[in-house]
Amino acid sequence: MSTLTTNFLTPTGREEAWRFTPLKRLKGLHDASTSLADHPSLTATQLSAGVTISTQPSVETGPSSTTDDVVVQRVRDTAKSVTVVAIAADAVITEPIILTRSSLGGAAEASRTVIRAGIHSQSTIVIENVGTGLFAEEIEIILEPGSTLRFITLQEWENDAVHLGRHHAIIGKDASFTSVVVTVGGSLVRLCPTVEYAGPGASADMYGLYFAGNGQHLEHRIHVDHNVGYAKSRVNYKGALSGDGARTVWIGDVFIRAAADGTDTYELNRNLLLTDGARADSVPNLEIETGDIVGAGHASTTGRFDDEQLFYLESRGIPEGEAKRLVIRGFFLEILSKIAIEAIEERIMDRIDVELSKVEIA
Amino acid sequence: MSTLEIKNLHVSVTTDEGAKEILRGVDLTIKSGETHAIMGPNGSGKSTLAYSIAGHPKYTVTAGTVTLDGVDVLAMSVDERAKAGLFLAMQYPVEVPGVSVSNFLRTSVTAIRGEAPKVRTWVGEVKAAMTALSMDPAFSERNVNEGFSGGEKKRHEILQMELLKPKIAILDETDSGLDVDALRIVSEGVNRIKESNDLGIMLITHYTRILRYIKPDFVHVFAAGRIVEEGGPELANKLEENGYAEYVTA
């Protein structure tokens, strides 16, 4: 347990960053009156050559980025040690590096992780969140020049978990970052996948898939800071909602600074409402300080099934329920296929199928 | 031997100004092995007839009956109509993102036949049907209708017809958007399926061009939501020369 050393402001819900989040359901993670356990919670069962995982005092591994997120500030305050995952320079690691979370369960906890991809390294890191937890975390991901990192986080929590997180990537010159965020579990999950750039030629491909069932609040707040020129970003998040009180929030902030000539960015969010009583918020924001760019755009759609798609499938003898499942699977496949690990793709789709079987799809 | 019997069919669509009647009493009987050409000007209701028989939710049947071998088609859901042996080759086949042609065909055939096709024979069956339509086998890995050319979409429709083996097929402007080569390949496909399955065909078209490849036994002129003249193949020749002017002035 730790005491706070900085002036910690508890969100009230009126702040832009917190206005969509039901604070009461955070069980005190955001609240200075609740103390957090310091818990480096990621472990690896086996590591390929070229990967090391260690625990270091946080005084030696300070934050590499700034944040105005009060919960993340609290995590930084609480965590006395940091889990450091390092990929050696030039290492080409074909097997995915699987990191599993061992959460404390019902106790409020904080965790800090730093992932460092060495120069010209190539790797895939998968973080699996299962079981239950009351959990605030920060992961900083530093891509050295020329590195390629695929970063996959799976929120497969049981449906009572609360998870607040910031996953911040700093992408070096000519480095390539791909993230896939899958959120299918948890009572309340609020993730901030954010990126900034450390050099030109850097690129970020950020994918997300979420499925909210009865009473789940799943929030993803993307922030892309085009702080240097000639960098690229692509964001594509897809979600489906079913059941009473199913709620999703997607915020897509892209900031193109005056110095960011030659920026190329596009972000997309699509939501599929499967039943009455579900609500999806989708808010793309594009702020542009220079006109000298390659392209910048965004699109957001939220809707029900396409009647023409269903009619086409049904007219080929496929019953309505099965036609809807085909359409949902197809809808998610574009994102799921980015995981490129068949066993995980199937596991996620199975979980979605189970959720779908619980409801009468409208 | 199957019979599709349409009697006094009235169909409306809902518009901003209320219900609008499109079909105003259609009578038509199609039997196995027969090819009926439905010809008429744009907006006469030909496609509405096709979609109403297939059960598109946009259309409301206000009067009349449609039966297949005496069984009420209008009481069936869309998928039940397909299982009963009706097939609609659409003018504008719909894109289904993320669903591959092979998955779609397999799911559809499983639903229609009531059991999954045997893996051993299925691959060969699809391949043979695709080859007959001059389709590249790589086609089956693409998403349904996504990025297909006009010709590819129509071949894909006929491919489904080949595999689903319906009793009665409605071809809705299958000739539109096809160049002569594609029209020939698609028409040969239709004729082949008709020969082997004793298929009854409702061939909806605006132009007589396709009738050079698929010979109709009967020609029906459609105008203002009903059949206004009927005859043999010679009626198509008359339409070729005179157009639809005499039918639309009324």
Coordinates of C-alpha atoms in Angstrom, one line a residue:
Chain A
M1 CA 0.0 0.0 0.0
S2 CA 1.3 3.5 -0.7
T3 CA 0.4 7.0 0.2
L4 CA 0.0 9.6 -2.4
T5 CA 2.9 12.0 -3.0
T6 CA 1.3 14.2 -5.6
N7 CA -1.7 16.3 -5.5
F8 CA -4.3 13.8 -6.8
L9 CA -7.5 15.3 -8.1
T10 CA -10.5 12.9 -8.0
P11 CA -12.5 13.1 -11.2
T12 CA -16.1 14.3 -10.7
G13 CA -17.5 13.1 -14.0
R14 CA -17.8 16.6 -15.4
E15 CA -14.4 16.5 -17.0
E16 CA -14.4 15.8 -20.8
A17 CA -12.2 12.8 -20.2
W18 CA -14.5 11.2 -17.7
R19 CA -17.9 12.4 -18.8
F20 CA -18.9 9.0 -20.4
T21 CA -17.5 6.9 -17.5
P22 CA -19.8 5.8 -14.7
L23 CA -17.5 6.7 -11.8
K24 CA -19.5 4.8 -9.2
R25 CA -18.6 1.6 -10.9
L26 CA -14.8 2.2 -10.7
K27 CA -14.9 0.9 -7.1
G28 CA -12.6 3.6 -6.0
L29 CA -9.8 3.1 -8.5
H30 CA -10.0 6.8 -9.4
D31 CA -10.6 7.9 -5.8
A32 CA -7.8 9.1 -3.5
S33 CA -9.6 7.7 -0.5
T34 CA -9.0 4.1 -1.8
S35 CA -5.5 2.8 -1.5
L36 CA -4.0 0.8 -4.3
A37 CA -1.8 -2.3 -3.9
D38 CA 1.5 -2.1 -5.8
H39 CA 1.4 -5.2 -8.0
P40 CA 3.6 -5.9 -11.0
S41 CA 1.2 -8.4 -12.4
L42 CA 2.5 -9.6 -15.7
T43 CA 4.4 -12.8 -16.1
A44 CA 5.6 -15.0 -19.0
T45 CA 5.6 -18.7 -18.9
Q46 CA 8.4 -19.1 -21.5
L47 CA 10.5 -16.6 -23.3
S48 CA 12.2 -16.9 -26.6
A49 CA 15.9 -15.9 -27.0
G50 CA 16.2 -12.2 -27.4
V51 CA 13.5 -11.3 -24.8
T52 CA 14.0 -10.5 -21.2
I53 CA 11.5 -9.7 -18.6
S54 CA 12.5 -8.1 -15.3
T55 CA 11.3 -6.1 -12.4
Q56 CA 13.0 -2.8 -11.7
P57 CA 12.6 -0.1 -9.2
S58 CA 10.5 2.7 -10.6
V59 CA 13.0 5.3 -9.5
E60 CA 15.4 3.8 -12.1
T61 CA 12.7 3.4 -14.8
G62 CA 10.7 6.6 -14.7
P63 CA 7.9 7.4 -17.1
S64 CA 8.9 8.3 -20.7
S65 CA 5.8 10.3 -21.5
T66 CA 3.6 12.9 -19.9
T67 CA 0.0 12.3 -19.1
D68 CA -2.9 14.3 -17.7
D69 CA -4.9 11.1 -16.8
V70 CA -5.3 11.2 -13.1
V71 CA -5.6 7.5 -12.7
V72 CA -2.4 6.9 -14.5
Q73 CA -0.7 9.6 -12.4
R74 CA -1.9 7.6 -9.4
V75 CA -0.5 4.4 -10.9
R76 CA 2.9 6.1 -11.3
D77 CA 2.6 7.3 -7.7
T78 CA 1.8 3.9 -6.4
A79 CA 4.0 1.6 -8.3
K80 CA 7.4 1.2 -6.7
S81 CA 8.5 -1.3 -9.2
V82 CA 8.1 -1.7 -13.0
T83 CA 7.9 -4.7 -15.1
V84 CA 10.3 -4.2 -18.0
V85 CA 10.0 -6.3 -21.2
A86 CA 13.0 -5.8 -23.5
I87 CA 13.4 -7.1 -27.0
A88 CA 17.1 -7.1 -28.0
A89 CA 18.4 -5.0 -30.8
D90 CA 18.1 -6.8 -34.2
A91 CA 16.3 -9.8 -32.6
V92 CA 13.7 -11.3 -35.0
I93 CA 11.3 -13.3 -32.8
T94 CA 8.7 -15.2 -34.7
E95 CA 6.9 -16.8 -31.8
P96 CA 4.5 -14.5 -30.0
I97 CA 5.6 -13.4 -26.5
I98 CA 2.6 -14.2 -24.3
L99 CA 2.3 -12.3 -21.1
T100 CA -0.4 -13.3 -18.6
R101 CA -1.9 -11.1 -16.0
S102 CA -2.2 -12.5 -12.4
S103 CA -4.5 -10.0 -10.8
L104 CA -5.1 -9.8 -7.1
G105 CA -8.8 -10.3 -7.6
G106 CA -11.0 -8.1 -5.5
A107 CA -8.3 -5.8 -4.1
A108 CA -7.6 -2.5 -5.8
E109 CA -4.2 -2.6 -7.5
A110 CA -1.8 -0.7 -9.7
S111 CA 0.7 -1.9 -12.2
R112 CA 3.3 -0.3 -14.4
T113 CA 5.0 -2.0 -17.4
V114 CA 7.5 -0.8 -19.9
I115 CA 8.1 -2.6 -23.2
R116 CA 11.2 -1.7 -25.1
A117 CA 11.6 -2.9 -28.7
G118 CA 15.3 -2.7 -29.7
I119 CA 16.6 -1.2 -32.9
H120 CA 15.5 -3.2 -35.9
S121 CA 13.9 -5.9 -33.8
Q122 CA 10.7 -7.7 -34.9
S123 CA 8.3 -9.2 -32.4
T124 CA 4.8 -9.8 -31.3
I125 CA 3.7 -9.3 -27.7
V126 CA 0.3 -10.6 -26.4
I127 CA -1.1 -9.6 -23.1
E128 CA -3.9 -11.8 -21.7
N129 CA -6.2 -10.4 -19.1
V130 CA -8.4 -13.1 -17.6
G131 CA -10.2 -13.8 -14.4
T132 CA -11.3 -10.9 -12.3
G133 CA -9.6 -7.8 -11.1
L134 CA -9.9 -4.2 -9.8
F135 CA -7.1 -2.9 -11.8
A136 CA -5.3 0.3 -12.9
E137 CA -2.3 0.1 -15.2
E138 CA 0.0 1.9 -17.5
I139 CA 2.0 0.3 -20.2
E140 CA 4.6 2.4 -22.0
I141 CA 5.8 0.9 -25.3
I142 CA 9.0 2.3 -26.7
L143 CA 9.9 1.4 -30.3
E144 CA 13.5 2.1 -31.1
P145 CA 14.3 3.2 -34.7
G146 CA 13.5 0.6 -37.4
S147 CA 11.7 -1.8 -35.0
T148 CA 8.5 -3.6 -35.7
L149 CA 6.2 -4.5 -32.8
R150 CA 2.8 -6.1 -32.9
F151 CA 1.1 -5.4 -29.6
I152 CA -2.0 -7.4 -28.8
T153 CA -4.0 -6.9 -25.6
L154 CA -6.9 -9.2 -24.8
Q155 CA -9.5 -8.1 -22.2
E156 CA -11.1 -11.5 -21.6
W157 CA -12.0 -10.7 -18.0
E158 CA -14.9 -12.2 -16.2
N159 CA -17.8 -9.9 -16.2
D160 CA -17.2 -8.3 -12.8
A161 CA -13.7 -7.0 -13.5
V162 CA -12.9 -3.3 -13.5
H163 CA -9.9 -2.3 -15.6
L164 CA -8.5 1.2 -16.3
G165 CA -5.5 1.4 -18.5
R166 CA -3.2 3.6 -20.6
H167 CA -1.2 1.9 -23.3
H168 CA 1.1 4.6 -24.7
A169 CA 3.5 3.9 -27.6
I170 CA 6.4 6.1 -28.5
I171 CA 7.3 5.2 -32.1
G172 CA 10.8 5.8 -33.3
K173 CA 12.1 6.7 -36.7
D174 CA 11.0 4.2 -39.4
A175 CA 9.5 2.0 -36.7
S176 CA 6.2 0.2 -37.2
F177 CA 3.7 -0.3 -34.4
T178 CA 0.6 -2.4 -34.8
S179 CA -1.8 -2.7 -31.9
V180 CA -4.9 -4.9 -31.6
V181 CA -7.1 -4.3 -28.6
V182 CA -9.8 -6.9 -27.9
T183 CA -12.3 -6.1 -25.2
V184 CA -14.9 -8.7 -24.6
G185 CA -15.0 -9.0 -20.8
G186 CA -15.2 -6.9 -17.7
S187 CA -17.9 -4.9 -16.0
L188 CA -16.1 -1.7 -16.8
V189 CA -13.1 -1.4 -19.0
R190 CA -11.7 2.0 -19.9
L191 CA -8.6 1.9 -22.1
C192 CA -6.5 4.7 -23.5
P193 CA -4.5 3.4 -26.5
T194 CA -2.3 6.4 -27.3
V195 CA 0.7 7.0 -29.5
E196 CA 3.3 9.7 -30.2
Y197 CA 6.2 9.7 -32.6
A198 CA 9.9 10.1 -32.1
G199 CA 10.9 10.4 -35.7
P200 CA 9.8 10.5 -39.3
G201 CA 8.8 7.4 -41.2
A202 CA 7.1 6.0 -38.2
S203 CA 3.7 4.3 -38.5
A204 CA 0.9 3.2 -36.2
D205 CA -1.8 0.8 -37.2
M206 CA -4.3 0.6 -34.3
Y207 CA -7.1 -1.9 -34.4
G208 CA -9.8 -2.7 -31.9
L209 CA -12.7 -5.0 -31.4
Y210 CA -15.2 -4.8 -28.6
F211 CA -18.4 -6.7 -27.7
A212 CA -20.5 -5.3 -24.9
G213 CA -23.3 -7.5 -23.4
N214 CA -25.8 -6.9 -20.6
G215 CA -24.6 -4.0 -18.4
Q216 CA -21.0 -3.9 -19.6
H217 CA -19.4 -0.5 -20.1
L218 CA -16.5 -0.7 -22.5
E219 CA -14.6 2.5 -23.3
H220 CA -11.7 3.0 -25.7
R221 CA -10.1 6.4 -25.9
I222 CA -7.6 6.6 -28.7
H223 CA -5.2 9.5 -29.0
V224 CA -2.7 9.9 -31.8
D225 CA -0.3 12.8 -31.4
H226 CA 1.3 13.6 -34.8
N227 CA 4.0 15.6 -33.1
V228 CA 6.6 15.0 -35.9
G229 CA 6.5 15.1 -39.7
Y230 CA 6.1 12.3 -42.1
A231 CA 4.5 9.8 -39.8
K232 CA 1.4 7.7 -40.5
S233 CA -1.5 6.5 -38.5
R234 CA -4.5 4.2 -39.2
V235 CA -7.2 3.5 -36.6
N236 CA -9.9 1.0 -37.1
Y237 CA -12.2 0.0 -34.2
K238 CA -15.3 -2.2 -34.5
G239 CA -17.8 -2.9 -31.8
A240 CA -21.1 -4.7 -31.3
L241 CA -23.5 -4.3 -28.5
S242 CA -26.3 -6.5 -27.2
G243 CA -28.5 -6.5 -24.2
D244 CA -29.8 -4.2 -21.6
G245 CA -27.4 -1.4 -20.5
A246 CA -24.7 -2.6 -22.9
R247 CA -22.6 0.5 -23.4
T248 CA -19.6 1.4 -25.5
V249 CA -17.7 4.6 -25.9
W250 CA -15.1 5.2 -28.6
I251 CA -13.1 8.5 -28.7
G252 CA -10.7 9.0 -31.5
D253 CA -8.6 12.0 -31.0
V254 CA -6.0 12.8 -33.7
F255 CA -3.8 15.9 -33.3
I256 CA -1.7 17.0 -36.1
R257 CA 0.8 19.6 -34.8
A258 CA 2.2 22.5 -36.8
A259 CA 5.5 20.6 -37.1
A260 CA 3.9 17.5 -38.5
D261 CA 4.1 18.1 -42.3
G262 CA 3.5 15.1 -44.4
T263 CA 1.2 13.4 -41.9
D264 CA -1.0 10.7 -43.2
T265 CA -3.9 9.6 -41.0
Y266 CA -7.3 8.0 -41.1
E267 CA -9.5 6.7 -38.4
L268 CA -12.6 4.6 -38.5
N269 CA -15.1 3.4 -35.9
R270 CA -18.1 1.1 -36.7
N271 CA -20.7 0.0 -34.2
L272 CA -23.4 -2.6 -34.6
L273 CA -26.4 -2.4 -32.3
L274 CA -27.8 -5.9 -32.0
T275 CA -30.7 -5.2 -29.6
D276 CA -32.7 -2.5 -28.0
G277 CA -31.4 -1.0 -24.8
A278 CA -27.8 -0.8 -25.9
R279 CA -26.0 2.5 -26.5
A280 CA -22.8 3.3 -28.4
D281 CA -21.1 6.7 -28.3
S282 CA -18.6 7.4 -31.1
V283 CA -16.7 10.7 -31.1
P284 CA -13.9 11.2 -33.7
N285 CA -11.9 14.4 -33.3
L286 CA -9.4 15.7 -35.8
E287 CA -7.3 18.8 -34.9
I288 CA -5.0 20.1 -37.6
E289 CA -2.4 22.8 -37.2
T290 CA -0.7 22.3 -40.6
G291 CA -2.2 22.1 -44.0
D292 CA 0.8 20.5 -45.6
I293 CA -0.2 16.9 -45.1
V294 CA -0.8 13.8 -47.2
G295 CA -4.2 13.1 -45.8
A296 CA -6.4 13.2 -42.8
G297 CA -9.9 11.8 -42.4
H298 CA -12.3 9.9 -40.2
A299 CA -15.5 8.0 -40.4
S300 CA -17.9 6.8 -37.8
T301 CA -21.1 4.7 -38.1
T302 CA -23.4 3.2 -35.6
G303 CA -26.4 1.2 -36.8
R304 CA -28.4 -2.0 -36.9
F305 CA -28.1 -4.9 -39.3
D306 CA -28.1 -4.2 -43.0
D307 CA -31.5 -5.6 -44.1
E308 CA -30.2 -6.2 -47.6
Q309 CA -27.3 -8.3 -46.4
L310 CA -29.7 -10.4 -44.3
F311 CA -32.2 -10.8 -47.1
Y312 CA -29.4 -11.9 -49.4
L313 CA -28.2 -14.6 -47.0
E314 CA -31.8 -15.7 -46.1
S315 CA -32.8 -15.9 -49.7
R316 CA -30.1 -18.6 -50.0
G317 CA -31.8 -20.7 -47.3
I318 CA -29.8 -19.5 -44.4
P319 CA -32.1 -19.0 -41.3
E320 CA -32.3 -15.5 -39.9
G321 CA -30.4 -16.2 -36.7
E322 CA -27.6 -17.9 -38.6
A323 CA -27.5 -15.1 -41.2
K324 CA -27.0 -12.5 -38.4
R325 CA -24.2 -14.6 -36.8
L326 CA -22.5 -14.8 -40.2
V327 CA -22.8 -11.0 -40.7
I328 CA -21.4 -10.3 -37.1
R329 CA -18.5 -12.8 -37.7
G330 CA -17.8 -11.1 -41.0
F331 CA -18.0 -7.7 -39.4
F332 CA -15.3 -8.6 -36.8
L333 CA -13.1 -10.7 -39.1
E334 CA -11.3 -7.7 -40.5
I335 CA -10.0 -6.9 -37.0
L336 CA -9.7 -10.4 -35.7
S337 CA -7.5 -11.4 -38.6
K338 CA -5.0 -8.8 -37.6
I339 CA -4.2 -10.9 -34.5
A340 CA -2.8 -13.5 -36.9
I341 CA -2.7 -16.1 -34.2
E342 CA -5.4 -18.7 -35.1
A343 CA -5.9 -20.1 -31.6
I344 CA -6.6 -16.7 -30.1
E345 CA -8.8 -15.6 -33.0
E346 CA -11.0 -18.7 -32.5
R347 CA -11.1 -18.2 -28.7
I348 CA -12.3 -14.7 -29.1
M349 CA -14.9 -15.6 -31.7
D350 CA -16.1 -18.5 -29.5
R351 CA -16.6 -16.0 -26.6
I352 CA -18.6 -13.7 -28.8
D353 CA -20.7 -16.7 -30.0
V354 CA -21.5 -17.5 -26.4
E355 CA -22.6 -13.9 -25.8
L356 CA -24.7 -13.9 -28.9
S357 CA -26.4 -17.1 -27.9
K358 CA -27.6 -15.4 -24.7
V359 CA -29.7 -12.8 -26.5
E360 CA -32.5 -12.6 -29.0
I361 CA -30.9 -10.5 -31.7
A362 CA -33.2 -7.7 -32.9
Chain B
M1 CA -42.7 -31.6 -61.7
S2 CA -43.2 -28.3 -59.9
T3 CA -45.6 -25.4 -60.4
L4 CA -45.3 -21.9 -59.2
E5 CA -48.7 -20.3 -59.3
I6 CA -49.2 -16.5 -58.9
K7 CA -52.8 -15.4 -58.7
N8 CA -54.2 -11.8 -58.5
L9 CA -51.0 -10.6 -56.7
H10 CA -51.2 -7.1 -55.3
V11 CA -48.1 -5.6 -53.7
S12 CA -47.5 -2.3 -52.0
V13 CA -44.4 -0.5 -50.6
T14 CA -44.4 2.1 -47.9
T15 CA -43.3 5.5 -49.0
D16 CA -43.2 8.9 -47.3
E17 CA -46.7 9.6 -48.8
G18 CA -48.1 6.3 -47.5
A19 CA -48.6 2.9 -49.1
K20 CA -48.0 2.9 -52.9
E21 CA -49.4 0.0 -54.9
I22 CA -46.8 -1.4 -57.3
L23 CA -48.3 -4.8 -58.4
R24 CA -51.9 -4.6 -59.4
G25 CA -53.1 -8.1 -60.0
V26 CA -50.5 -10.4 -61.4
D27 CA -51.5 -13.8 -62.7
L28 CA -48.7 -16.2 -63.9
T29 CA -48.1 -19.9 -63.7
I30 CA -44.6 -21.4 -64.2
K31 CA -44.0 -25.1 -64.5
S32 CA -40.8 -27.1 -64.4
G33 CA -38.9 -27.0 -67.7
E34 CA -40.7 -23.8 -68.8
T35 CA -39.0 -20.5 -69.5
H36 CA -41.1 -17.4 -69.1
A37 CA -39.7 -14.1 -70.2
I38 CA -41.1 -11.1 -68.3
M39 CA -40.5 -8.0 -70.4
G40 CA -41.4 -4.5 -69.7
P41 CA -40.2 -0.9 -69.3
N42 CA -38.3 0.4 -66.3
G43 CA -40.5 1.0 -63.3
S44 CA -43.3 -1.4 -64.4
G45 CA -42.9 -3.5 -61.3
K46 CA -40.8 -6.5 -62.7
S47 CA -38.3 -6.4 -59.9
T48 CA -41.0 -5.9 -57.3
L49 CA -42.6 -9.2 -58.6
A50 CA -39.3 -11.0 -58.2
Y51 CA -38.6 -9.6 -54.7
S52 CA -42.1 -10.2 -53.5
I53 CA -42.0 -13.9 -54.4
A54 CA -38.6 -14.2 -52.6
G55 CA -40.1 -12.4 -49.5
H56 CA -38.2 -9.1 -49.3
P57 CA -39.5 -7.3 -46.1
K58 CA -39.8 -4.0 -48.0
Y59 CA -42.9 -5.3 -49.9
T60 CA -46.3 -5.9 -48.5
V61 CA -48.7 -8.3 -50.2
T62 CA -52.2 -6.8 -50.0
A63 CA -54.1 -9.4 -52.0
G64 CA -53.6 -12.5 -54.0
T65 CA -51.7 -15.8 -53.6
V66 CA -48.4 -17.4 -54.5
T67 CA -48.1 -21.2 -54.2
L68 CA -45.4 -23.7 -55.0
D69 CA -47.0 -27.1 -55.7
G70 CA -50.0 -25.9 -53.8
V71 CA -48.2 -24.8 -50.7
D72 CA -48.6 -21.2 -49.6
V73 CA -45.3 -19.4 -50.3
L74 CA -46.4 -16.1 -48.8
A75 CA -46.7 -17.8 -45.4
M76 CA -43.1 -18.8 -45.5
S77 CA -40.1 -16.9 -44.2
V78 CA -37.4 -15.9 -46.7
D79 CA -35.2 -18.9 -46.0
E80 CA -38.1 -21.3 -46.1
R81 CA -38.9 -20.1 -49.6
A82 CA -35.4 -21.0 -50.6
K83 CA -35.6 -24.4 -49.0
A84 CA -38.9 -25.0 -50.7
G85 CA -37.1 -24.6 -54.1
L86 CA -37.3 -21.0 -55.1
F87 CA -34.2 -19.0 -56.1
L88 CA -33.8 -15.4 -57.0
A89 CA -30.7 -14.3 -59.0
M90 CA -30.5 -10.7 -58.1
Q91 CA -29.9 -7.8 -60.3
Y92 CA -27.7 -6.2 -57.7
P93 CA -26.2 -8.9 -55.5
V94 CA -25.3 -7.7 -52.0
E95 CA -21.8 -7.4 -50.6
V96 CA -21.3 -9.3 -47.3
P97 CA -18.0 -8.1 -45.8
G98 CA -15.8 -10.7 -44.0
V99 CA -17.8 -13.7 -45.3
S100 CA -15.9 -15.7 -47.9
V101 CA -17.6 -17.2 -50.9
S102 CA -16.6 -20.7 -49.8
N103 CA -18.1 -20.3 -46.3
F104 CA -21.2 -18.7 -47.8
L105 CA -21.8 -21.5 -50.3
R106 CA -21.2 -24.2 -47.8
T107 CA -23.5 -22.6 -45.2
S108 CA -26.2 -22.1 -47.9
V109 CA -26.0 -25.6 -49.3
T110 CA -26.0 -27.1 -45.8
A111 CA -29.2 -25.1 -45.1
I112 CA -30.9 -26.1 -48.3
R113 CA -29.9 -29.7 -48.4
G114 CA -30.5 -30.1 -44.7
E115 CA -27.1 -31.6 -44.0
A116 CA -23.5 -30.5 -44.6
P117 CA -22.1 -31.6 -47.9
K118 CA -19.4 -34.3 -47.7
V119 CA -16.0 -32.7 -47.5
R120 CA -14.6 -35.2 -50.0
T121 CA -17.1 -34.5 -52.8
W122 CA -17.9 -30.8 -51.9
V123 CA -14.6 -29.3 -53.0
G124 CA -14.8 -31.1 -56.4
E125 CA -18.4 -30.1 -56.8
V126 CA -17.7 -26.4 -56.3
K127 CA -14.6 -26.5 -58.5
A128 CA -16.5 -28.2 -61.3
A129 CA -19.3 -25.6 -61.1
M130 CA -16.8 -22.7 -61.1
T131 CA -14.9 -24.1 -64.0
A132 CA -18.1 -24.4 -66.0
L133 CA -18.7 -20.7 -65.5
S134 CA -15.1 -19.8 -66.3
M135 CA -14.4 -18.7 -62.7
D136 CA -11.0 -18.7 -61.2
P137 CA -10.9 -21.0 -58.1
A138 CA -9.2 -18.2 -56.1
F139 CA -12.6 -16.6 -56.3
S140 CA -13.9 -18.7 -53.4
E141 CA -11.5 -17.1 -51.0
R142 CA -12.9 -13.6 -51.7
N143 CA -15.6 -12.0 -49.6
V144 CA -19.2 -12.4 -51.0
N145 CA -19.7 -9.9 -53.8
E146 CA -17.0 -7.5 -52.4
G147 CA -15.1 -5.8 -55.2
F148 CA -16.7 -8.2 -57.8
S149 CA -17.1 -6.8 -61.3
G150 CA -20.6 -6.8 -62.8
G151 CA -19.9 -10.0 -64.6
E152 CA -18.4 -11.7 -61.6
K153 CA -21.5 -10.9 -59.5
K154 CA -23.8 -12.5 -62.1
R155 CA -21.6 -15.6 -62.5
H156 CA -21.6 -15.9 -58.7
E157 CA -25.4 -15.8 -58.7
I158 CA -25.6 -18.6 -61.4
L159 CA -22.9 -20.6 -59.4
Q160 CA -25.2 -20.6 -56.4
M161 CA -28.2 -21.6 -58.6
E162 CA -26.1 -24.6 -59.9
L163 CA -25.2 -25.7 -56.3
L164 CA -28.6 -25.1 -54.7
K165 CA -30.6 -26.8 -57.5
P166 CA -33.9 -24.9 -57.1
K167 CA -37.1 -26.0 -58.7
I168 CA -38.1 -22.5 -59.9
A169 CA -35.6 -19.7 -60.5
I170 CA -36.3 -16.0 -61.0
L171 CA -33.5 -14.3 -62.9
D172 CA -33.9 -10.5 -62.3
E173 CA -32.1 -8.6 -65.2
T174 CA -29.3 -11.1 -65.1
D175 CA -28.2 -9.7 -68.5
S176 CA -27.7 -6.1 -67.2
G177 CA -24.1 -5.0 -67.0
L178 CA -22.8 -8.0 -68.9
D179 CA -20.6 -7.8 -72.0
V180 CA -21.3 -10.3 -74.8
D181 CA -18.8 -12.9 -73.6
A182 CA -20.0 -12.8 -70.0
L183 CA -23.7 -13.0 -71.3
R184 CA -22.9 -16.1 -73.3
I185 CA -21.1 -17.8 -70.3
V186 CA -24.0 -16.9 -67.9
S187 CA -26.7 -18.0 -70.4
E188 CA -24.9 -21.3 -71.1
G189 CA -24.9 -21.9 -67.4
V190 CA -28.6 -21.2 -67.1
N191 CA -29.4 -23.5 -70.0
R192 CA -27.2 -26.3 -68.6
I193 CA -28.9 -26.1 -65.2
K194 CA -32.3 -26.1 -66.8
E195 CA -31.4 -29.2 -68.8
S196 CA -30.1 -31.2 -65.9
N197 CA -32.6 -30.1 -63.3
D198 CA -35.8 -29.5 -65.3
L199 CA -35.7 -26.0 -63.9
G200 CA -38.6 -23.6 -64.4
I201 CA -37.4 -20.1 -65.1
M202 CA -38.9 -16.6 -64.8
L203 CA -36.5 -14.5 -66.8
I204 CA -37.0 -10.8 -66.1
T205 CA -35.4 -8.5 -68.7
H206 CA -35.8 -5.1 -70.3
Y207 CA -34.0 -6.1 -73.5
T208 CA -34.4 -8.9 -76.0
R209 CA -30.6 -9.5 -76.2
I210 CA -30.5 -12.4 -73.6
L211 CA -33.4 -14.1 -75.4
R212 CA -31.0 -15.0 -78.2
Y213 CA -29.2 -17.2 -75.7
I214 CA -32.0 -18.3 -73.4
K215 CA -35.0 -19.2 -75.5
P216 CA -38.3 -18.5 -73.8
D217 CA -41.3 -20.7 -74.2
F218 CA -43.6 -17.8 -73.2
V219 CA -43.3 -14.0 -73.3
H220 CA -45.3 -11.8 -71.0
V221 CA -45.3 -8.0 -71.4
F222 CA -45.4 -6.3 -68.0
A223 CA -46.6 -2.7 -67.6
A224 CA -48.0 -0.6 -64.8
G225 CA -47.9 -3.5 -62.3
R226 CA -49.6 -6.3 -64.3
I227 CA -49.2 -8.5 -67.3
V228 CA -50.8 -6.7 -70.3
E229 CA -50.0 -9.1 -73.2
E230 CA -48.8 -12.7 -73.5
G231 CA -47.6 -14.8 -76.3
G232 CA -44.8 -17.1 -77.6
P233 CA -41.3 -16.2 -78.6
E234 CA -42.6 -14.2 -81.5
L235 CA -43.9 -11.5 -79.1
A236 CA -40.3 -10.7 -78.2
N237 CA -39.5 -10.0 -81.8
K238 CA -42.4 -7.6 -81.9
L239 CA -41.0 -5.8 -78.8
E240 CA -37.6 -5.7 -80.4
E241 CA -39.0 -3.7 -83.3
N242 CA -41.6 -1.6 -81.6
G243 CA -40.4 -1.2 -78.0
Y244 CA -42.8 -0.7 -75.2
A245 CA -44.5 2.5 -76.4
E246 CA -47.9 1.0 -77.0
Y247 CA -48.0 -0.4 -73.5
V248 CA -47.0 2.6 -71.5
T249 CA -49.4 5.2 -73.1
A250 CA -52.3 3.7 -71.2

